[in-house]
Each structure stands twice: as structure tokens, then as C-alpha cells.
């Protein structure tokens, strides 16, 4: 209930505008978001790469016009230029949302987003790094996978994201487990109907296990994006005694001590690092994942009044 309410609030333009212009929420937002500006995000990235890998995300989604899509594309090109100049590109890749690159625009939105993503992939390749295409709500899954397929023709290292809560995902994992295929497996962060998604936590976790089994048995490169200790153990068990290459991924601000522990024992550990002023929908999804975050957030308001 609470999660659905938060995810519905995440789509409200009025709430979004009010929150993003308010300074009250900033301290808690900055637990999950590395600042509004690229410079502050790069400062955090420089610290993280001491023991972890990073995937940087310029926040934004559901772009409303072509100018915004171009602005987001330019922000990624600038980011990649800085990663290149500062020698960070061997440890930092980027994550992009196609809806921020124009996918949701009427008419040629899908091809505009694919073209913009291709410009970002070309710059990333020039810098010596990769791009992973985030997955958004289920109405975009087919179109997003189609774009990833197109991008992989020229940039085979382009990463896809699959969400274990979708009933279709086990089959997608089998299809995407081919040689060279980088696939990030997460549980899924949107409010999806039961017609397309498992709604019970136990069902999502069981699906995650089956999906991970398929990816780990395949020939691609699994990216195990979860903070769930039972699923981290499951990945460890599948990899034990094999030379299987894979990486763990976690969000900036979530279980940082576990991130450091996995990195210290020699596991490949990547942190998803978002930055930018359009933080509201991302932040609301983080609140929805853990009720304790909501209390912490509300307390941050009451303690200021
Ligand atoms: C690197 C990465 C990339 C992602 N990319 C996408 C994407 O492209 N599309 C998409 O739909 N989803 C994405 N997600 C989000 C994902 O789908 C889940 O919503 C999120 O990771 C929570 O699921 P979990 O696997 O950690 O399990 P959960 O069962 O939700 O959490 C397990 C434990 O982790 C801790 N935890 C989890 N979330 C939080 C939080 N927000 N705050 C504090 N503690 C927390 C808690 O201790 C919790 O008990 C991504 C997640 C990661 C880690």
C-alpha cells in the first residue's frame, strides 16, 4: 500500500516540482544522490573507485520535449568527456534511461532515444568505457530491449537490465545469456499490475533465483544488482568452484558496509551513482523500497520545524 502510494506520488509533476525546489529534503536525498552537479558527483566517484567500480546516472526520466532529450544527451557527453580526461573511464561506466533521451515522446520518440543512446555509446567507447540501459516500467520493456539489440551491433558491451518481478523475465534471461552479453538483473522498482508482474515478495525472490540461475549458466556477464543477503549468497553458491565472471551491483547509499565487505574479499562490486537536480522520482522509488526510509525522511522535516 505504502509503496504503491509513494510510486504514484513519484509520477506527480506538482509534487516533483515542489520537492526538487525545496531545500528541506536535501540532507536525506543526498544519502542516495551524489549532489545536483557533475563536480560533486565526480568527487564521490573518485572516492568510490578506490575499492569499487561505479556506474554514473544523470538523473531524469520521461522527458517532455526534444530540447530536454538533447540536454540530457549533452549532459552524458560532458560526463563521459570528464571521465576520459580524469582517467576514470576504466572504473566508471554510465547508466542511461531511454525515457530521458526521448523514448516517451510521441511520433519518433523511440528512434530519437535510440539515436541519442548511440551518440552516448560512441563517446563511451571513445573513452574506453561502457553504457548500461536502465529498464523502466513494463510498457517500455520490448522497445528498450529492441534499442539495446540495435546498440549492441556497434557496441557489443552495451548492458541490458532485466527485472525479476516481471513474469516474462526468466525467458528474457535465457534469450540474453549469449556470449558477451552484459545483463544487470534487479528485482524491479515500479508499481506493476499482477497481470505482468509477481507482486508477492517471495514470488519475486524465487523468480530472481531462477533468472540468476539462467544468467549464470549462460555465456554472458551477469551483473547481480541486489542488496538482498539471501540473493547475494545464492550468487556466491552458483559461482563457487567455477571461474565464472560476474559482478555485484548496489545503489549509492544502500548497504555501503556490505559493498566494502564484498570489494575487500575480492568480488567485483559496482555502485550505481545518480546525480542531478531531477532526483524526485528516483528518490521516491528508494523510499518505497524500505518503510524505514520514509520515517527517516519525515523526521528530517519535523526536526527542522
Ligand atoms: C545497481 C542497481 C541498478 C538498478 N537498476 C534498476 C533498473 O534499471 N530498473 C529497475 O526497475 N530497478 C532498478 N534497480 C532497483 C531494483 O529493482 C530494486 O528496486 C532495489 O534494488 C531493491 O531491491 P533489492 O534487490 O535490494 O531487494 P529488497 O528486498 O528490496 O531489499 C533487500 C535489503 O536491502 C536493503 N535495501 C534495499 N533497498 C533499500 C533502500 N532503498 N534503502 C535502504 N535499504 C535498502 C534493505 O536492507 C533490504 O532489506 C536497480 C538496483 C540496483 C542495485
Coordinates of C-alpha atoms and ligand atoms in Angstrom, one line a residue:
X1 CA 0.0 0.0 0.0
X2 CA 2.6 2.5 1.2
X3 CA 4.9 1.5 -1.7
X4 CA 2.1 2.0 -4.3
X5 CA 1.3 5.4 -2.8
X6 CA 4.9 6.5 -3.0
X7 CA 5.3 5.2 -6.5
X8 CA 2.2 7.0 -7.5
X9 CA 3.4 10.2 -5.8
X10 CA 6.7 9.8 -7.8
X11 CA 4.7 10.5 -11.0
X12 CA 3.1 13.7 -9.8
X13 CA 4.6 16.7 -11.6
X14 CA 3.3 19.1 -8.9
X15 CA 4.9 17.1 -6.0
X16 CA 8.1 16.7 -8.1
X17 CA 8.4 20.4 -8.7
X18 CA 7.7 21.3 -5.1
X19 CA 10.2 18.7 -3.8
X20 CA 13.0 19.5 -6.2
X21 CA 12.8 23.2 -5.4
X22 CA 12.8 22.6 -1.6
X23 CA 16.0 22.6 0.4
X24 CA 14.4 20.8 3.4
X25 CA 14.8 17.3 2.0
X26 CA 18.3 17.8 0.7
X27 CA 20.2 16.1 3.6
X28 CA 18.3 12.8 3.2
X29 CA 18.2 13.0 -0.6
X30 CA 22.0 13.3 -0.5
X31 CA 22.2 9.9 1.1
X32 CA 21.1 8.4 -2.2
X33 CA 22.1 11.1 -4.7
X34 CA 25.6 12.4 -5.2
X35 CA 24.6 16.1 -5.5
X36 CA 23.0 18.3 -8.1
X37 CA 26.1 19.0 -10.0
X38 CA 28.6 16.8 -12.0
X39 CA 31.5 18.1 -10.0
X40 CA 30.1 16.9 -6.7
X41 CA 29.2 13.5 -8.3
X42 CA 32.8 13.2 -9.6
X43 CA 34.2 13.9 -6.2
X44 CA 32.1 10.9 -4.8
X45 CA 33.1 8.7 -7.8
X46 CA 36.8 9.4 -7.2
X47 CA 36.4 8.2 -3.6
X48 CA 34.4 5.1 -4.6
X49 CA 36.8 3.9 -7.2
X50 CA 39.5 3.3 -4.6
X51 CA 37.8 -0.1 -3.9
X52 CA 34.7 -0.3 -6.2
X53 CA 33.5 0.2 -9.7
X54 CA 30.9 2.8 -10.5
X55 CA 28.0 3.4 -12.9
X56 CA 27.0 7.0 -13.1
X57 CA 23.5 8.1 -13.9
X58 CA 22.5 11.7 -14.8
X59 CA 19.1 11.8 -13.2
X60 CA 16.0 12.5 -15.3
X61 CA 13.2 10.5 -16.9
X62 CA 10.1 10.9 -19.0
X63 CA 11.4 13.9 -21.0
X64 CA 8.7 16.1 -22.3
X65 CA 10.3 17.6 -25.4
X66 CA 13.2 17.2 -27.8
X67 CA 15.2 20.0 -26.3
X68 CA 15.2 18.2 -22.9
X69 CA 16.2 15.0 -24.6
X70 CA 19.1 16.8 -26.2
X71 CA 20.1 18.5 -22.9
X72 CA 20.3 15.0 -21.3
X73 CA 22.3 13.6 -24.1
X74 CA 24.7 16.6 -23.9
X75 CA 25.0 16.0 -20.1
X76 CA 26.1 12.4 -20.7
X77 CA 28.6 13.5 -23.4
X78 CA 30.1 16.0 -20.9
X79 CA 30.2 13.4 -18.2
X80 CA 32.0 11.0 -20.5
X81 CA 34.5 13.7 -21.5
X82 CA 35.3 14.3 -17.9
X83 CA 35.7 10.6 -17.1
X84 CA 38.0 10.4 -20.1
X85 CA 40.1 13.5 -19.1
X86 CA 40.3 12.5 -15.5
X87 CA 41.4 8.9 -16.2
X88 CA 38.3 7.4 -14.5
X89 CA 36.8 5.6 -17.5
X90 CA 38.4 2.3 -16.8
X91 CA 36.5 2.1 -13.5
X92 CA 33.4 4.1 -14.2
X93 CA 30.6 3.4 -16.8
X94 CA 27.3 5.2 -17.3
X95 CA 23.7 4.2 -17.0
X96 CA 21.0 5.8 -19.1
X97 CA 17.2 5.9 -19.1
X98 CA 15.7 5.9 -22.6
X99 CA 12.7 7.9 -21.4
X100 CA 15.2 10.7 -20.6
X101 CA 16.6 10.5 -24.1
X102 CA 13.2 11.0 -25.7
X103 CA 11.6 7.5 -25.8
X104 CA 8.3 8.6 -24.4
X105 CA 7.8 11.4 -26.9
X106 CA 5.0 10.9 -29.4
X107 CA 5.9 10.1 -33.0
X108 CA 9.6 9.3 -33.5
X109 CA 10.4 9.1 -29.7
X110 CA 11.8 5.6 -29.9
X111 CA 14.2 6.3 -32.8
X112 CA 15.2 9.6 -31.3
X113 CA 16.1 7.8 -28.0
X114 CA 18.0 5.1 -29.9
X115 CA 20.0 7.7 -31.8
X116 CA 20.8 9.7 -28.7
X117 CA 21.8 6.5 -26.9
X118 CA 24.0 5.6 -29.9
X119 CA 25.8 9.0 -29.5
X120 CA 26.4 8.2 -25.9
X121 CA 27.7 4.7 -26.6
X122 CA 30.1 6.1 -29.3
X123 CA 31.5 8.6 -26.8
X124 CA 31.7 6.0 -24.1
X125 CA 33.6 3.7 -26.5
X126 CA 36.0 6.6 -27.3
X127 CA 36.7 7.0 -23.6
X128 CA 37.2 3.2 -23.1
X129 CA 34.0 2.5 -21.1
X130 CA 30.5 1.1 -21.5
X131 CA 26.9 2.1 -21.2
X132 CA 24.1 0.2 -19.5
X133 CA 20.5 0.9 -20.5
X134 CA 18.3 1.1 -17.4
X135 CA 14.9 -0.6 -17.5
X136 CA 11.8 1.4 -16.7
X137 CA 8.1 0.4 -16.4
X138 CA 6.8 -2.7 -18.3
X139 CA 5.2 -0.7 -21.1
X140 CA 8.7 0.1 -22.3
X141 CA 10.4 -3.3 -21.9
X142 CA 10.1 -4.5 -25.6
X143 CA 11.1 -1.1 -27.0
X144 CA 14.1 -0.8 -24.6
X145 CA 15.3 -4.3 -25.4
X146 CA 15.0 -3.5 -29.1
X147 CA 17.2 -0.4 -28.6
X148 CA 19.8 -2.5 -26.7
X149 CA 19.8 -5.0 -29.6
X150 CA 20.4 -2.2 -32.0
X151 CA 23.2 -0.6 -29.9
X152 CA 24.9 -4.0 -29.5
X153 CA 25.5 -4.2 -33.2
X154 CA 28.1 -1.5 -32.9
X155 CA 28.9 -1.6 -29.2
X156 CA 28.5 -5.2 -28.1
X157 CA 29.4 -4.3 -24.5
X158 CA 26.2 -2.3 -24.0
X159 CA 24.4 -3.6 -20.9
X160 CA 20.7 -4.5 -20.6
X161 CA 18.7 -4.6 -17.4
X162 CA 16.1 -7.2 -16.6
X163 CA 13.6 -7.1 -13.7
X164 CA 12.9 -10.3 -11.9
X165 CA 9.4 -9.2 -10.9
X166 CA 8.1 -9.4 -14.5
X167 CA 6.7 -12.8 -15.4
X168 CA 8.4 -12.6 -18.8
X169 CA 11.9 -12.1 -17.4
X170 CA 13.1 -15.8 -17.0
X171 CA 12.6 -16.2 -20.7
X172 CA 14.4 -12.9 -21.4
X173 CA 17.3 -14.1 -19.3
X174 CA 17.6 -17.2 -21.4
X175 CA 17.5 -15.2 -24.6
X176 CA 20.1 -12.7 -23.4
X177 CA 22.5 -15.2 -21.9
X178 CA 24.6 -15.4 -25.0
X179 CA 28.4 -14.7 -25.3
X180 CA 29.5 -11.2 -24.4
X181 CA 26.0 -10.2 -23.2
X182 CA 26.1 -7.9 -20.1
X183 CA 22.9 -8.2 -18.2
X184 CA 22.0 -6.5 -14.9
X185 CA 19.4 -8.4 -13.0
X186 CA 17.4 -6.5 -10.5
X187 CA 14.1 -7.1 -8.7
X188 CA 12.3 -4.1 -10.3
X189 CA 11.3 -0.8 -8.9
X190 CA 8.0 0.2 -10.5
X191 CA 4.4 -0.4 -9.5
X192 CA 3.4 -3.1 -11.9
X193 CA 0.0 -4.9 -12.3
X194 CA -0.3 -8.6 -11.4
X195 CA -1.1 -9.4 -15.0
X196 CA 2.5 -8.8 -15.9
X197 CA 4.4 -9.0 -12.6
X198 CA 4.8 -11.0 -9.4
X199 CA 3.5 -8.9 -6.5
X200 CA 4.5 -11.1 -3.6
X201 CA 8.0 -10.7 -2.2
X202 CA 8.5 -14.5 -2.0
X203 CA 7.5 -14.8 -5.7
X204 CA 9.8 -12.0 -6.8
X205 CA 12.7 -13.6 -4.8
X206 CA 12.0 -17.0 -6.3
X207 CA 11.9 -15.5 -9.8
X208 CA 15.2 -13.7 -9.1
X209 CA 16.8 -17.0 -8.2
X210 CA 15.6 -18.7 -11.4
X211 CA 16.7 -15.7 -13.6
X212 CA 20.1 -15.7 -11.9
X213 CA 20.4 -19.5 -12.5
X214 CA 19.8 -18.9 -16.2
X215 CA 22.3 -16.0 -16.5
X216 CA 25.0 -17.8 -14.5
X217 CA 24.6 -20.9 -16.6
X218 CA 24.9 -18.8 -19.8
X219 CA 27.8 -17.3 -21.6
X220 CA 27.2 -13.7 -20.8
X221 CA 28.4 -11.4 -18.0
X222 CA 25.8 -11.3 -15.2
X223 CA 25.5 -8.1 -13.1
X224 CA 23.8 -9.1 -9.8
X225 CA 22.0 -5.9 -8.7
X226 CA 20.6 -6.5 -5.3
X227 CA 21.1 -5.7 -1.6
X228 CA 19.3 -8.9 -0.5
X229 CA 21.7 -11.1 1.5
X230 CA 19.9 -14.3 0.5
X231 CA 20.4 -13.5 -3.2
X232 CA 24.0 -12.5 -2.7
X233 CA 24.5 -15.9 -1.1
X234 CA 22.7 -17.5 -4.0
X235 CA 25.1 -15.8 -6.5
X236 CA 28.1 -16.9 -4.4
X237 CA 26.9 -20.5 -4.3
X238 CA 26.4 -20.6 -8.1
X239 CA 29.9 -19.2 -8.7
X240 CA 31.6 -21.3 -6.1
X241 CA 34.3 -23.6 -7.5
X242 CA 33.9 -22.1 -11.1
X243 CA 35.8 -19.4 -12.9
X244 CA 32.5 -17.6 -13.7
X245 CA 33.0 -13.9 -14.1
X246 CA 30.2 -11.6 -12.8
X247 CA 29.8 -8.5 -10.7
X248 CA 27.6 -7.4 -7.8
X249 CA 25.9 -4.0 -8.1
X250 CA 24.3 -1.9 -5.4
X251 CA 22.9 1.6 -5.1
X252 CA 24.8 4.5 -3.7
X253 CA 23.8 5.0 -0.1
X254 CA 22.4 1.5 0.4
X255 CA 24.4 -1.1 2.5
X256 CA 27.7 0.7 2.0
X257 CA 29.4 -1.5 4.6
X258 CA 28.3 -4.6 2.6
X259 CA 29.7 -3.0 -0.6
X260 CA 33.0 -2.6 1.1
X261 CA 33.0 -6.1 2.5
X262 CA 32.4 -7.7 -0.9
X263 CA 35.0 -5.5 -2.5
X264 CA 37.5 -6.3 0.2
X265 CA 37.1 -10.1 -0.2
X266 CA 37.9 -9.6 -3.9
X267 CA 34.4 -9.6 -5.5
X268 CA 33.8 -7.2 -8.3
X269 CA 31.4 -4.6 -6.8
X270 CA 29.9 -1.7 -8.7
X271 CA 28.0 1.2 -7.2
X272 CA 25.1 2.9 -9.1
X273 CA 25.8 6.6 -8.6
X274 CA 23.0 9.1 -9.5
X275 CA 23.4 12.8 -9.6
X276 CA 21.5 15.8 -10.9
X277 CA 18.6 18.1 -9.9
X278 CA 15.8 15.9 -11.2
X279 CA 16.1 13.5 -8.3
X280 CA 12.4 13.2 -7.1
X281 CA 11.2 10.0 -8.9
X282 CA 14.4 8.2 -8.2
X283 CA 14.3 9.2 -4.6
X284 CA 10.7 8.2 -4.2
X285 CA 11.5 4.7 -5.5
X286 CA 14.2 4.4 -2.8
X287 CA 11.7 5.4 -0.2
X288 CA 9.2 2.8 -1.5
X289 CA 11.8 0.0 -1.1
X290 CA 12.2 0.5 2.7
X291 CA 9.5 1.9 5.0
X292 CA 12.2 2.9 7.5
X293 CA 13.5 5.4 4.9
X294 CA 10.1 7.1 4.9
X295 CA 10.2 7.6 8.7
X296 CA 13.8 8.9 8.4
X297 CA 12.6 11.3 5.7
X298 CA 9.6 12.6 7.7
X299 CA 11.8 13.0 10.8
X300 CA 14.2 15.1 8.7
X301 CA 11.3 17.5 8.1
X302 CA 9.9 17.6 11.7
X303 CA 13.3 18.1 13.3
X304 CA 13.6 21.3 11.2
X305 CA 10.3 22.8 12.4
Ligands
LIG1 C1 22.7 -1.2 -9.4 C2 21.3 -1.2 -9.4 C3 20.6 -0.8 -10.6 C4 19.2 -0.8 -10.6 N1 18.6 -0.5 -11.8 C5 17.3 -0.7 -11.9 C6 16.6 -0.5 -13.2 O1 17.2 -0.2 -14.2 N2 15.3 -0.7 -13.2 C7 14.5 -1.0 -12.1 O2 13.3 -1.2 -12.2 N3 15.2 -1.2 -10.9 C8 16.5 -1.0 -10.8 N4 17.1 -1.2 -9.6 C9 16.3 -1.2 -8.3 C10 15.8 -2.6 -8.0 O3 14.9 -3.1 -9.0 C11 15.2 -2.7 -6.6 O4 14.1 -1.9 -6.5 C12 16.1 -2.4 -5.5 O5 17.4 -2.8 -5.7 C13 15.7 -3.0 -4.2 O6 15.7 -4.4 -4.3 P1 16.7 -5.4 -3.6 O7 17.1 -6.4 -4.6 O8 17.8 -4.7 -3.0 O9 15.8 -6.2 -2.5 P2 14.9 -5.8 -1.3 O10 14.3 -7.0 -0.9 O11 14.1 -4.6 -1.7 O12 16.0 -5.3 -0.3 C14 16.9 -6.2 0.4 C15 17.5 -5.4 1.6 O13 18.3 -4.4 1.0 C16 18.2 -3.2 1.8 N5 17.6 -2.1 0.9 C17 17.1 -2.3 -0.3 N6 16.7 -1.1 -0.8 C18 16.9 -0.2 0.1 C19 16.8 1.2 0.2 N7 16.2 1.9 -0.8 N8 17.2 1.9 1.3 C20 17.7 1.2 2.3 N9 17.9 -0.1 2.3 C21 17.5 -0.8 1.2 C22 17.4 -3.5 2.9 O14 18.2 -3.9 4.0 C23 16.5 -4.6 2.4 O15 16.0 -5.5 3.5 C24 18.5 -1.2 -9.5 C25 19.1 -1.6 -8.3 C26 20.5 -1.7 -8.3 C27 21.2 -2.2 -7.1

